[in-house]
């Protein structure tokens, strides 16, 4: 078995990444109630926000969408399963000028009071394709992309172990699973 996940590819420019100094403090500033919600880091600059219900997630998403830096969004966001979404700072350029955030209620706050630049300037980004290869007596090529979340349940099945309930992605259709 050979499995690789995200690889690197060159960026067409340089990119700075920023991380909140204190995500709870930042979300409170924006007006998001995190009393019954969770923030979990996914990547150095990306977090998963989970809420108790869709209405709470929608309110948070709307408030974060309204937060701006200059003419651009403060956050980039992507929906996840259920009342959850991924979020990270949308500012990718370094500026010698003091940046100001415009909050949903119109107030302004200094960007540097809430975010810090991580690592250094980046010149590469993730490439979404990887490789999933399993030696088999009946080899075949699967033309569709295999979601990363399908790899673990597929490996477990190869060893005759049922995937836990939280692994919801379908297993890769292999002909070599044990009976």
CSV table of N, CA and C in Angstrom, one decimal:
chain,number,residue,atom,x,y,z
A,1,UNK,N,0.9,-1.2,0.0
A,1,UNK,CA,0.0,0.0,0.0
A,1,UNK,C,0.9,1.2,0.0
A,2,UNK,N,0.5,2.2,-0.8
A,2,UNK,CA,1.2,3.5,-0.8
A,2,UNK,C,0.1,4.6,-0.8
A,3,UNK,N,0.3,5.5,0.1
A,3,UNK,CA,-0.7,6.6,0.2
A,3,UNK,C,0.1,7.9,0.4
A,4,UNK,N,-0.2,8.9,-0.4
A,4,UNK,CA,0.3,10.2,-0.2
A,4,UNK,C,-0.9,11.2,-0.2
A,5,UNK,N,-0.7,12.3,0.5
A,5,UNK,CA,-1.8,13.2,0.6
A,5,UNK,C,-1.4,14.5,-0.2
A,6,UNK,N,-1.6,15.6,0.4
A,6,UNK,CA,-1.4,16.9,-0.3
A,6,UNK,C,0.1,17.0,-0.6
A,7,UNK,N,0.4,17.4,-1.8
A,7,UNK,CA,1.8,17.7,-2.2
A,7,UNK,C,1.9,19.2,-2.4
A,8,UNK,N,3.1,19.7,-2.7
A,8,UNK,CA,3.3,21.1,-2.9
A,8,UNK,C,3.4,21.5,-4.4
A,9,UNK,N,3.0,22.6,-4.7
A,9,UNK,CA,3.2,23.2,-6.0
A,9,UNK,C,3.5,24.7,-5.9
A,10,UNK,N,4.2,25.2,-6.8
A,10,UNK,CA,4.7,26.6,-6.7
A,10,UNK,C,3.5,27.6,-6.7
A,11,UNK,N,3.6,28.6,-6.0
A,11,UNK,CA,2.7,29.7,-5.9
A,11,UNK,C,3.1,30.7,-7.0
A,12,UNK,N,2.2,31.4,-7.6
A,12,UNK,CA,2.7,32.3,-8.7
A,12,UNK,C,3.2,33.6,-8.1
A,13,UNK,N,3.1,33.8,-6.8
A,13,UNK,CA,3.6,35.0,-6.1
A,13,UNK,C,4.0,34.5,-4.7
A,14,UNK,N,4.3,35.4,-3.8
A,14,UNK,CA,4.6,35.1,-2.5
A,14,UNK,C,3.3,35.3,-1.7
A,15,UNK,N,3.2,34.6,-0.5
A,15,UNK,CA,2.0,34.7,0.3
A,15,UNK,C,2.4,34.8,1.7
A,16,UNK,N,1.8,35.7,2.5
A,16,UNK,CA,1.9,35.7,3.9
A,16,UNK,C,0.7,35.1,4.5
A,17,UNK,N,0.8,34.4,5.6
A,17,UNK,CA,-0.3,33.8,6.3
A,17,UNK,C,-0.4,34.4,7.7
A,18,UNK,N,-1.6,34.6,8.1
A,18,UNK,CA,-1.9,35.2,9.4
A,18,UNK,C,-2.8,34.3,10.3
A,19,UNK,N,-2.5,34.3,11.6
A,19,UNK,CA,-3.3,33.5,12.5
A,19,UNK,C,-3.8,34.4,13.6
A,20,UNK,N,-5.0,34.2,14.1
A,20,UNK,CA,-5.5,35.0,15.2
A,20,UNK,C,-4.7,34.8,16.5
A,21,UNK,N,-4.4,35.8,17.2
A,21,UNK,CA,-3.6,35.7,18.4
A,21,UNK,C,-4.5,34.9,19.5
A,22,UNK,N,-5.8,35.2,19.5
A,22,UNK,CA,-6.7,34.6,20.4
A,22,UNK,C,-8.1,34.5,19.6
A,23,UNK,N,-8.4,33.3,19.1
A,23,UNK,CA,-9.6,33.2,18.3
A,23,UNK,C,-10.8,33.6,19.0
A,24,UNK,N,-11.0,33.2,20.3
A,24,UNK,CA,-12.2,33.5,21.0
A,24,UNK,C,-12.3,35.0,21.2
A,25,UNK,N,-11.2,35.7,21.5
A,25,UNK,CA,-11.3,37.2,21.7
A,25,UNK,C,-11.7,37.8,20.3
A,26,UNK,N,-11.1,37.4,19.2
A,26,UNK,CA,-11.5,37.9,17.9
A,26,UNK,C,-12.9,37.7,17.6
A,27,UNK,N,-13.4,36.5,17.8
A,27,UNK,CA,-14.8,36.2,17.5
A,27,UNK,C,-15.8,37.0,18.4
A,28,UNK,N,-15.4,37.2,19.7
A,28,UNK,CA,-16.2,38.0,20.6
A,28,UNK,C,-16.3,39.5,20.1
A,29,UNK,N,-15.1,40.0,19.6
A,29,UNK,CA,-15.1,41.3,19.0
A,29,UNK,C,-16.0,41.5,17.8
A,30,UNK,N,-16.1,40.4,17.0
A,30,UNK,CA,-17.0,40.4,15.8
A,30,UNK,C,-18.4,40.3,16.2
A,31,UNK,N,-18.7,39.8,17.4
A,31,UNK,CA,-20.1,39.6,17.9
A,31,UNK,C,-20.6,38.2,17.8
A,32,UNK,N,-19.7,37.2,17.8
A,32,UNK,CA,-20.1,35.8,17.7
A,32,UNK,C,-20.1,35.2,19.0
A,33,UNK,N,-21.2,34.6,19.4
A,33,UNK,CA,-21.4,33.9,20.7
A,33,UNK,C,-20.8,32.5,20.6
A,34,UNK,N,-19.7,32.2,21.3
A,34,UNK,CA,-19.0,30.9,21.2
A,34,UNK,C,-19.2,30.1,22.5
A,35,UNK,N,-20.3,30.5,23.2
A,35,UNK,CA,-20.6,29.8,24.5
A,35,UNK,C,-20.7,28.3,24.3
A,36,UNK,N,-21.4,27.9,23.3
A,36,UNK,CA,-21.7,26.4,23.0
A,36,UNK,C,-21.0,26.0,21.7
A,37,UNK,N,-20.0,26.7,21.3
A,37,UNK,CA,-19.3,26.3,20.0
A,37,UNK,C,-17.9,26.0,20.3
A,38,UNK,N,-17.2,25.4,19.3
A,38,UNK,CA,-15.8,25.0,19.4
A,38,UNK,C,-15.0,25.5,18.2
A,39,UNK,N,-13.8,25.8,18.5
A,39,UNK,CA,-12.8,26.2,17.5
A,39,UNK,C,-11.7,25.2,17.5
A,40,UNK,N,-11.4,24.5,16.4
A,40,UNK,CA,-10.4,23.5,16.4
A,40,UNK,C,-9.4,23.9,15.2
A,41,UNK,N,-8.1,23.9,15.5
A,41,UNK,CA,-7.2,24.2,14.4
A,41,UNK,C,-7.1,23.0,13.4
A,42,UNK,N,-7.1,23.4,12.1
A,42,UNK,CA,-6.9,22.4,11.0
A,42,UNK,C,-5.6,22.5,10.4
A,43,UNK,N,-5.2,23.7,10.1
A,43,UNK,CA,-3.9,24.0,9.5
A,43,UNK,C,-3.3,25.1,10.3
A,44,UNK,N,-2.1,25.6,9.9
A,44,UNK,CA,-1.5,26.7,10.7
A,44,UNK,C,-2.3,27.9,10.7
A,45,UNK,N,-3.0,28.2,9.6
A,45,UNK,CA,-3.8,29.4,9.5
A,45,UNK,C,-5.3,29.1,9.3
A,46,UNK,N,-5.8,27.9,9.5
A,46,UNK,CA,-7.2,27.5,9.2
A,46,UNK,C,-7.8,26.8,10.4
A,47,UNK,N,-9.0,27.1,10.7
A,47,UNK,CA,-9.7,26.6,11.9
A,47,UNK,C,-11.1,26.0,11.5
A,48,UNK,N,-11.6,25.1,12.2
A,48,UNK,CA,-12.9,24.5,12.0
A,48,UNK,C,-13.7,25.1,13.2
A,49,UNK,N,-14.8,25.8,12.8
A,49,UNK,CA,-15.8,26.3,13.8
A,49,UNK,C,-17.0,25.4,13.8
A,50,UNK,N,-17.3,24.9,15.0
A,50,UNK,CA,-18.5,24.0,15.1
A,50,UNK,C,-19.5,24.6,16.0
A,51,UNK,N,-20.8,24.6,15.6
A,51,UNK,CA,-21.8,25.2,16.4
A,51,UNK,C,-22.9,24.2,16.8
A,52,UNK,N,-23.7,24.5,17.8
A,52,UNK,CA,-24.7,23.5,18.2
A,52,UNK,C,-25.9,23.3,17.2
A,53,UNK,N,-26.1,24.3,16.3
A,53,UNK,CA,-27.2,24.2,15.3
A,53,UNK,C,-26.9,25.1,14.1
A,54,UNK,N,-27.6,24.8,13.1
A,54,UNK,CA,-27.4,25.6,11.8
A,54,UNK,C,-27.7,27.1,12.0
A,55,UNK,N,-28.6,27.5,12.8
A,55,UNK,CA,-28.9,28.9,12.9
A,55,UNK,C,-27.7,29.6,13.5
A,56,UNK,N,-27.1,29.0,14.5
A,56,UNK,CA,-25.9,29.6,15.2
A,56,UNK,C,-24.8,29.7,14.2
A,57,UNK,N,-24.6,28.6,13.4
A,57,UNK,CA,-23.5,28.6,12.4
A,57,UNK,C,-23.8,29.7,11.3
A,58,UNK,N,-25.0,29.9,10.9
A,58,UNK,CA,-25.4,30.9,9.9
A,58,UNK,C,-25.2,32.3,10.4
A,59,UNK,N,-25.5,32.5,11.7
A,59,UNK,CA,-25.3,33.9,12.3
A,59,UNK,C,-23.8,34.2,12.3
A,60,UNK,N,-23.0,33.2,12.7
A,60,UNK,CA,-21.5,33.4,12.8
A,60,UNK,C,-20.9,33.6,11.4
A,61,UNK,N,-21.4,32.8,10.4
A,61,UNK,CA,-20.9,33.0,9.0
A,61,UNK,C,-21.3,34.3,8.5
A,62,UNK,N,-22.5,34.8,8.8
A,62,UNK,CA,-22.9,36.2,8.3
A,62,UNK,C,-22.0,37.3,8.9
A,63,UNK,N,-21.8,37.1,10.2
A,63,UNK,CA,-20.9,38.2,10.9
A,63,UNK,C,-19.5,38.1,10.4
A,64,UNK,N,-19.0,37.0,10.2
A,64,UNK,CA,-17.6,36.9,9.7
A,64,UNK,C,-17.5,37.3,8.2
A,65,UNK,N,-18.5,37.2,7.4
A,65,UNK,CA,-18.6,37.6,6.1
A,65,UNK,C,-18.6,39.2,6.0
A,66,UNK,N,-19.2,39.8,7.0
A,66,UNK,CA,-19.3,41.3,7.1
A,66,UNK,C,-18.0,41.9,7.5
A,67,UNK,N,-17.1,41.1,8.2
A,67,UNK,CA,-15.8,41.7,8.7
A,67,UNK,C,-14.9,41.9,7.5
A,68,UNK,N,-14.3,43.1,7.5
A,68,UNK,CA,-13.5,43.5,6.3
A,68,UNK,C,-12.1,44.0,6.7
A,69,UNK,N,-11.2,44.0,5.8
A,69,UNK,CA,-9.9,44.7,5.9
A,69,UNK,C,-9.8,45.5,4.6
A,70,UNK,N,-9.9,46.8,4.7
A,70,UNK,CA,-9.9,47.6,3.4
A,70,UNK,C,-11.1,47.2,2.6
A,71,UNK,N,-10.9,46.9,1.3
A,71,UNK,CA,-12.1,46.5,0.5
A,71,UNK,C,-12.3,45.0,0.4
A,72,UNK,N,-11.4,44.3,1.1
A,72,UNK,CA,-11.5,42.8,1.0
A,72,UNK,C,-12.0,42.2,2.3
A,73,UNK,N,-12.3,40.9,2.2
A,73,UNK,CA,-12.9,40.2,3.3
A,73,UNK,C,-11.7,39.9,4.4
A,74,UNK,N,-12.1,39.9,5.6
A,74,UNK,CA,-11.1,39.5,6.7
A,74,UNK,C,-10.9,38.0,6.7
A,75,UNK,N,-12.0,37.3,6.4
A,75,UNK,CA,-11.9,35.8,6.5
A,75,UNK,C,-12.2,35.2,5.1
A,76,UNK,N,-11.6,34.0,4.9
A,76,UNK,CA,-12.1,33.1,3.8
A,76,UNK,C,-12.7,31.9,4.6
A,77,UNK,N,-13.8,31.5,4.0
A,77,UNK,CA,-14.6,30.5,4.7
A,77,UNK,C,-15.1,29.4,3.7
A,78,UNK,N,-15.3,28.2,4.3
A,78,UNK,CA,-15.8,27.1,3.5
A,78,UNK,C,-16.7,26.3,4.4
A,79,UNK,N,-17.9,25.9,3.9
A,79,UNK,CA,-18.8,25.1,4.6
A,79,UNK,C,-18.2,23.7,4.9
A,80,UNK,N,-18.5,23.1,6.0
A,80,UNK,CA,-18.2,21.7,6.3
A,80,UNK,C,-19.5,21.0,6.6
A,81,UNK,N,-19.4,19.7,7.0
A,81,UNK,CA,-20.6,19.0,7.3
A,81,UNK,C,-21.3,19.6,8.5
A,82,UNK,N,-22.7,19.6,8.5
A,82,UNK,CA,-23.4,20.0,9.6
A,82,UNK,C,-23.3,21.5,9.9
A,83,UNK,N,-23.5,21.9,11.2
A,83,UNK,CA,-23.4,23.3,11.5
A,83,UNK,C,-21.9,23.7,11.8
A,84,UNK,N,-21.1,23.5,10.8
A,84,UNK,CA,-19.6,23.7,10.9
A,84,UNK,C,-19.1,24.4,9.6
A,85,UNK,N,-18.1,25.2,9.8
A,85,UNK,CA,-17.4,25.7,8.6
A,85,UNK,C,-15.9,25.9,8.9
A,86,UNK,N,-15.1,26.0,7.9
A,86,UNK,CA,-13.7,26.3,8.0
A,86,UNK,C,-13.5,27.7,7.8
A,87,UNK,N,-12.6,28.3,8.6
A,87,UNK,CA,-12.3,29.7,8.4
A,87,UNK,C,-10.8,30.0,8.6
A,88,UNK,N,-10.3,31.0,7.9
A,88,UNK,CA,-8.9,31.4,8.1
A,88,UNK,C,-8.9,32.9,7.6
A,89,UNK,N,-7.8,33.5,8.0
A,89,UNK,CA,-7.6,34.9,7.6
A,89,UNK,C,-7.4,35.0,6.1
A,90,UNK,N,-8.1,35.9,5.5
A,90,UNK,CA,-8.1,36.1,4.0
A,90,UNK,C,-7.0,37.1,3.6
A,91,UNK,N,-6.3,37.7,4.5
A,91,UNK,CA,-5.2,38.7,4.2
A,91,UNK,C,-4.0,37.8,3.9
A,92,UNK,N,-3.4,38.0,2.7
A,92,UNK,CA,-2.3,37.2,2.3
A,92,UNK,C,-1.1,38.1,1.9
A,93,UNK,N,-1.2,39.3,2.0
A,93,UNK,CA,-0.1,40.2,1.7
A,93,UNK,C,0.4,41.0,2.9
A,94,UNK,N,1.7,41.1,3.0
A,94,UNK,CA,2.3,41.9,4.1
A,94,UNK,C,2.2,43.4,3.7
A,95,UNK,N,1.9,44.2,4.7
A,95,UNK,CA,1.9,45.6,4.4
A,95,UNK,C,2.6,46.4,5.5
A,96,UNK,N,3.5,47.3,5.2
A,96,UNK,CA,4.2,48.1,6.2
A,96,UNK,C,3.2,49.1,6.9
A,97,UNK,N,2.0,49.3,6.3
A,97,UNK,CA,1.0,50.2,6.9
A,97,UNK,C,0.2,49.5,7.9
A,98,UNK,N,-0.3,50.2,8.9
A,98,UNK,CA,-1.1,49.6,9.9
A,98,UNK,C,-2.5,49.3,9.3
A,99,UNK,N,-2.9,48.1,9.2
A,99,UNK,CA,-4.2,47.7,8.7
A,99,UNK,C,-5.3,47.8,9.7
A,100,UNK,N,-6.4,48.2,9.3
A,100,UNK,CA,-7.6,48.3,10.2
A,100,UNK,C,-8.7,47.4,9.7
A,101,UNK,N,-9.3,46.7,10.7
A,101,UNK,CA,-10.4,45.8,10.4
A,101,UNK,C,-11.7,46.6,10.6
A,102,UNK,N,-12.6,46.4,9.7
A,102,UNK,CA,-14.0,47.0,9.9
A,102,UNK,C,-14.9,45.9,10.3
A,103,UNK,N,-15.5,46.0,11.5
A,103,UNK,CA,-16.3,45.0,12.1
A,103,UNK,C,-17.7,45.1,11.6
A,104,UNK,N,-18.5,44.1,11.8
A,104,UNK,CA,-19.9,44.1,11.3
A,104,UNK,C,-20.7,45.3,11.8
A,105,UNK,N,-20.4,45.8,13.0
A,105,UNK,CA,-21.2,46.9,13.5
A,105,UNK,C,-20.6,48.3,13.1
A,106,UNK,N,-19.6,48.2,12.2
A,106,UNK,CA,-19.0,49.5,11.7
A,106,UNK,C,-17.8,50.0,12.5
A,107,UNK,N,-17.6,49.4,13.7
A,107,UNK,CA,-16.4,49.8,14.4
A,107,UNK,C,-15.1,49.4,13.7
A,108,UNK,N,-14.0,50.0,14.1
A,108,UNK,CA,-12.7,49.6,13.5
A,108,UNK,C,-11.8,49.1,14.6
A,109,UNK,N,-10.9,48.2,14.2
A,109,UNK,CA,-9.9,47.7,15.2
A,109,UNK,C,-8.6,47.4,14.4
A,110,UNK,N,-7.5,47.6,15.1
A,110,UNK,CA,-6.2,47.3,14.4
A,110,UNK,C,-6.0,45.9,14.2
A,111,UNK,N,-5.7,45.5,12.9
A,111,UNK,CA,-5.5,44.1,12.5
A,111,UNK,C,-4.4,43.5,13.3
A,112,UNK,N,-3.3,44.2,13.6
A,112,UNK,CA,-2.2,43.6,14.3
A,112,UNK,C,-2.5,43.3,15.7
A,113,UNK,N,-3.5,43.9,16.3
A,113,UNK,CA,-3.9,43.6,17.7
A,113,UNK,C,-4.5,42.2,17.8
A,114,UNK,N,-5.0,41.7,16.7
A,114,UNK,CA,-5.7,40.4,16.7
A,114,UNK,C,-5.1,39.3,15.9
A,115,UNK,N,-4.2,39.7,15.0
A,115,UNK,CA,-3.5,38.7,14.1
A,115,UNK,C,-2.0,38.8,14.2
A,116,UNK,N,-1.3,37.7,14.0
A,116,UNK,CA,0.1,37.8,13.8
A,116,UNK,C,0.5,37.0,12.6
A,117,UNK,N,1.6,37.4,11.9
A,117,UNK,CA,2.1,36.6,10.7
A,117,UNK,C,2.8,35.4,11.2
A,118,UNK,N,2.5,34.3,10.6
A,118,UNK,CA,3.1,33.0,11.0
A,118,UNK,C,4.2,32.6,10.0
A,119,UNK,N,5.1,31.9,10.6
A,119,UNK,CA,6.3,31.4,9.8
A,119,UNK,C,6.9,32.5,9.0
A,120,UNK,N,6.9,32.4,7.8
A,120,UNK,CA,7.5,33.4,6.9
A,120,UNK,C,6.7,33.5,5.6
A,121,UNK,N,7.2,34.3,4.7
A,121,UNK,CA,6.5,34.4,3.4
A,121,UNK,C,6.6,33.1,2.7
A,122,UNK,N,5.5,32.6,2.1
A,122,UNK,CA,5.3,31.3,1.5
A,122,UNK,C,5.5,31.5,0.0
A,123,UNK,N,6.1,30.5,-0.7
A,123,UNK,CA,6.2,30.5,-2.1
A,123,UNK,C,5.5,29.3,-2.7
A,124,UNK,N,4.9,28.5,-1.9
A,124,UNK,CA,4.2,27.3,-2.4
A,124,UNK,C,2.9,27.1,-1.8
A,125,UNK,N,2.1,26.2,-2.4
A,125,UNK,CA,0.7,25.9,-1.9
A,125,UNK,C,0.5,24.4,-2.0
A,126,UNK,N,-0.6,24.0,-1.4
A,126,UNK,CA,-0.9,22.6,-1.5
A,126,UNK,C,-1.5,22.3,-2.9
A,127,UNK,N,-1.1,21.1,-3.4
A,127,UNK,CA,-1.7,20.6,-4.6
A,127,UNK,C,-2.8,19.6,-4.1
A,128,UNK,N,-4.0,19.6,-4.6
A,128,UNK,CA,-5.0,18.8,-4.0
A,128,UNK,C,-4.9,17.3,-4.3
A,129,UNK,N,-4.1,16.9,-5.3
A,129,UNK,CA,-4.0,15.5,-5.7
A,129,UNK,C,-2.9,14.8,-4.9
A,130,UNK,N,-3.1,13.5,-4.7
A,130,UNK,CA,-2.1,12.7,-4.1
A,130,UNK,C,-2.2,11.3,-4.8
A,131,UNK,N,-1.7,10.3,-4.1
A,131,UNK,CA,-1.7,8.9,-4.7
A,131,UNK,C,-2.3,7.9,-3.7
A,132,UNK,N,-3.1,7.0,-4.1
A,132,UNK,CA,-3.6,5.9,-3.3
A,132,UNK,C,-3.4,4.6,-4.1
A,133,UNK,N,-2.5,3.8,-3.7
A,133,UNK,CA,-2.1,2.6,-4.5
A,133,UNK,C,-2.2,1.4,-3.5
A,134,UNK,N,-2.9,0.3,-3.9
A,134,UNK,CA,-3.0,-0.9,-3.2
A,134,UNK,C,-2.6,-2.1,-4.1
A,135,UNK,N,-1.6,-2.9,-3.7
A,135,UNK,CA,-1.2,-4.0,-4.5
A,135,UNK,C,-2.4,-5.0,-4.4
A,136,UNK,N,-2.7,-5.6,-5.6
A,136,UNK,CA,-3.8,-6.5,-5.6
A,136,UNK,C,-3.6,-7.5,-6.8
A,137,UNK,N,-4.2,-8.7,-6.6
A,137,UNK,CA,-4.1,-9.7,-7.7
A,137,UNK,C,-5.0,-9.3,-8.8
A,138,UNK,N,-5.9,-8.4,-8.6
A,138,UNK,CA,-6.8,-7.9,-9.7
A,138,UNK,C,-6.7,-6.4,-9.8
A,139,UNK,N,-5.6,-5.9,-10.3
A,139,UNK,CA,-5.4,-4.4,-10.3
A,139,UNK,C,-6.3,-3.7,-11.3
A,140,UNK,N,-6.7,-2.5,-10.9
A,140,UNK,CA,-7.5,-1.7,-11.8
A,140,UNK,C,-7.2,-0.2,-11.4
A,141,UNK,N,-7.5,0.7,-12.3
A,141,UNK,CA,-7.4,2.1,-12.1
A,141,UNK,C,-8.7,2.7,-11.8
A,142,UNK,N,-8.8,3.5,-10.7
A,142,UNK,CA,-10.0,4.2,-10.4
A,142,UNK,C,-9.8,5.6,-11.0
A,143,UNK,N,-10.6,6.0,-11.9
A,143,UNK,CA,-10.5,7.3,-12.6
A,143,UNK,C,-10.9,8.5,-11.7
A,144,UNK,N,-11.9,8.3,-10.8
A,144,UNK,CA,-12.3,9.4,-9.9
A,144,UNK,C,-11.3,9.7,-8.9
A,145,UNK,N,-11.3,10.9,-8.5
A,145,UNK,CA,-10.4,11.3,-7.4
A,145,UNK,C,-10.9,10.7,-6.1
A,146,UNK,N,-10.0,10.3,-5.2
A,146,UNK,CA,-10.3,9.7,-4.0
A,146,UNK,C,-10.2,10.7,-2.9
A,147,UNK,N,-11.3,11.0,-2.2
A,147,UNK,CA,-11.3,12.0,-1.1
A,147,UNK,C,-10.3,11.5,0.0
A,148,UNK,N,-9.6,12.4,0.5
A,148,UNK,CA,-8.7,12.1,1.6
A,148,UNK,C,-9.4,11.4,2.8
A,149,UNK,N,-10.6,11.8,3.0
A,149,UNK,CA,-11.4,11.2,4.1
A,149,UNK,C,-11.9,9.8,3.8
A,150,UNK,N,-11.7,9.3,2.6
A,150,UNK,CA,-12.0,7.9,2.2
A,150,UNK,C,-10.9,7.0,2.4
A,151,UNK,N,-9.7,7.5,2.6
A,151,UNK,CA,-8.5,6.6,2.8
A,151,UNK,C,-8.5,5.8,4.0
A,152,UNK,N,-8.7,6.5,5.2
A,152,UNK,CA,-8.7,5.7,6.5
A,152,UNK,C,-9.7,4.6,6.5
A,153,UNK,N,-11.0,4.8,6.2
A,153,UNK,CA,-12.0,3.7,6.2
A,153,UNK,C,-11.6,2.6,5.2
A,154,UNK,N,-11.0,3.0,4.1
A,154,UNK,CA,-10.5,1.9,3.2
A,154,UNK,C,-9.4,1.1,3.7
A,155,UNK,N,-8.4,1.7,4.4
A,155,UNK,CA,-7.3,1.0,5.0
A,155,UNK,C,-7.8,0.1,6.1
A,156,UNK,N,-8.7,0.6,6.9
A,156,UNK,CA,-9.3,-0.2,8.0
A,156,UNK,C,-9.9,-1.5,7.4
A,157,UNK,N,-10.7,-1.3,6.3
A,157,UNK,CA,-11.4,-2.4,5.7
A,157,UNK,C,-10.4,-3.4,5.2
A,158,UNK,N,-9.3,-3.0,4.6
A,158,UNK,CA,-8.3,-3.9,4.1
A,158,UNK,C,-7.8,-4.8,5.2
A,159,UNK,N,-7.8,-4.3,6.4
A,159,UNK,CA,-7.3,-5.1,7.6
A,159,UNK,C,-8.5,-5.8,8.3
A,160,UNK,N,-9.7,-5.7,7.7
A,160,UNK,CA,-10.9,-6.4,8.3
A,160,UNK,C,-11.4,-5.7,9.5
A,161,UNK,N,-11.2,-4.4,9.6
A,161,UNK,CA,-11.7,-3.6,10.8
A,161,UNK,C,-12.8,-2.7,10.3
A,162,UNK,N,-13.9,-2.6,10.9
A,162,UNK,CA,-15.0,-1.7,10.6
A,162,UNK,C,-14.6,-0.3,10.9
A,163,UNK,N,-14.9,0.6,10.0
A,163,UNK,CA,-14.6,2.1,10.3
A,163,UNK,C,-15.5,2.6,11.4
A,164,UNK,N,-15.0,3.4,12.3
A,164,UNK,CA,-15.9,4.0,13.3
A,164,UNK,C,-17.0,4.9,12.7
A,165,UNK,N,-18.0,5.1,13.4
A,165,UNK,CA,-19.2,5.8,12.9
A,165,UNK,C,-18.9,7.2,12.4
A,166,UNK,N,-17.9,7.9,13.0
A,166,UNK,CA,-17.6,9.3,12.6
A,166,UNK,C,-16.9,9.3,11.3
A,167,UNK,N,-16.4,8.2,10.8
A,167,UNK,CA,-15.8,8.2,9.4
A,167,UNK,C,-17.0,7.9,8.4
A,168,UNK,N,-17.5,9.0,7.9
A,168,UNK,CA,-18.7,8.9,7.1
A,168,UNK,C,-18.4,8.8,5.6
A,169,UNK,N,-17.2,9.0,5.1
A,169,UNK,CA,-16.9,8.9,3.7
A,169,UNK,C,-17.0,7.5,3.3
A,170,UNK,N,-17.5,7.3,2.1
A,170,UNK,CA,-17.5,5.9,1.5
A,170,UNK,C,-16.1,5.4,1.3
A,171,UNK,N,-16.0,4.1,1.4
A,171,UNK,CA,-14.7,3.4,1.2
A,171,UNK,C,-14.4,3.4,-0.3
A,172,UNK,N,-13.1,3.4,-0.7
A,172,UNK,CA,-12.8,3.2,-2.1
A,172,UNK,C,-13.2,1.8,-2.5
A,173,UNK,N,-13.7,1.8,-3.7
A,173,UNK,CA,-14.2,0.5,-4.3
A,173,UNK,C,-13.0,-0.4,-4.7
A,174,UNK,N,-12.5,-1.2,-3.8
A,174,UNK,CA,-11.3,-2.1,-4.2
A,174,UNK,C,-11.8,-3.5,-4.3
A,175,UNK,N,-11.2,-4.3,-5.1
A,175,UNK,CA,-11.6,-5.7,-5.3
A,175,UNK,C,-10.8,-6.6,-4.4
A,176,UNK,N,-10.0,-6.1,-3.5
A,176,UNK,CA,-9.1,-7.0,-2.7
A,176,UNK,C,-9.5,-6.9,-1.2
A,177,UNK,N,-10.7,-6.5,-0.9
A,177,UNK,CA,-11.1,-6.4,0.5
A,177,UNK,C,-11.3,-7.9,1.0
A,178,UNK,N,-10.9,-8.1,2.3
A,178,UNK,CA,-11.2,-9.5,2.8
A,178,UNK,C,-12.7,-9.7,3.0
A,179,UNK,N,-13.1,-11.0,2.9
A,179,UNK,CA,-14.6,-11.2,3.0
A,179,UNK,C,-15.0,-11.3,4.4
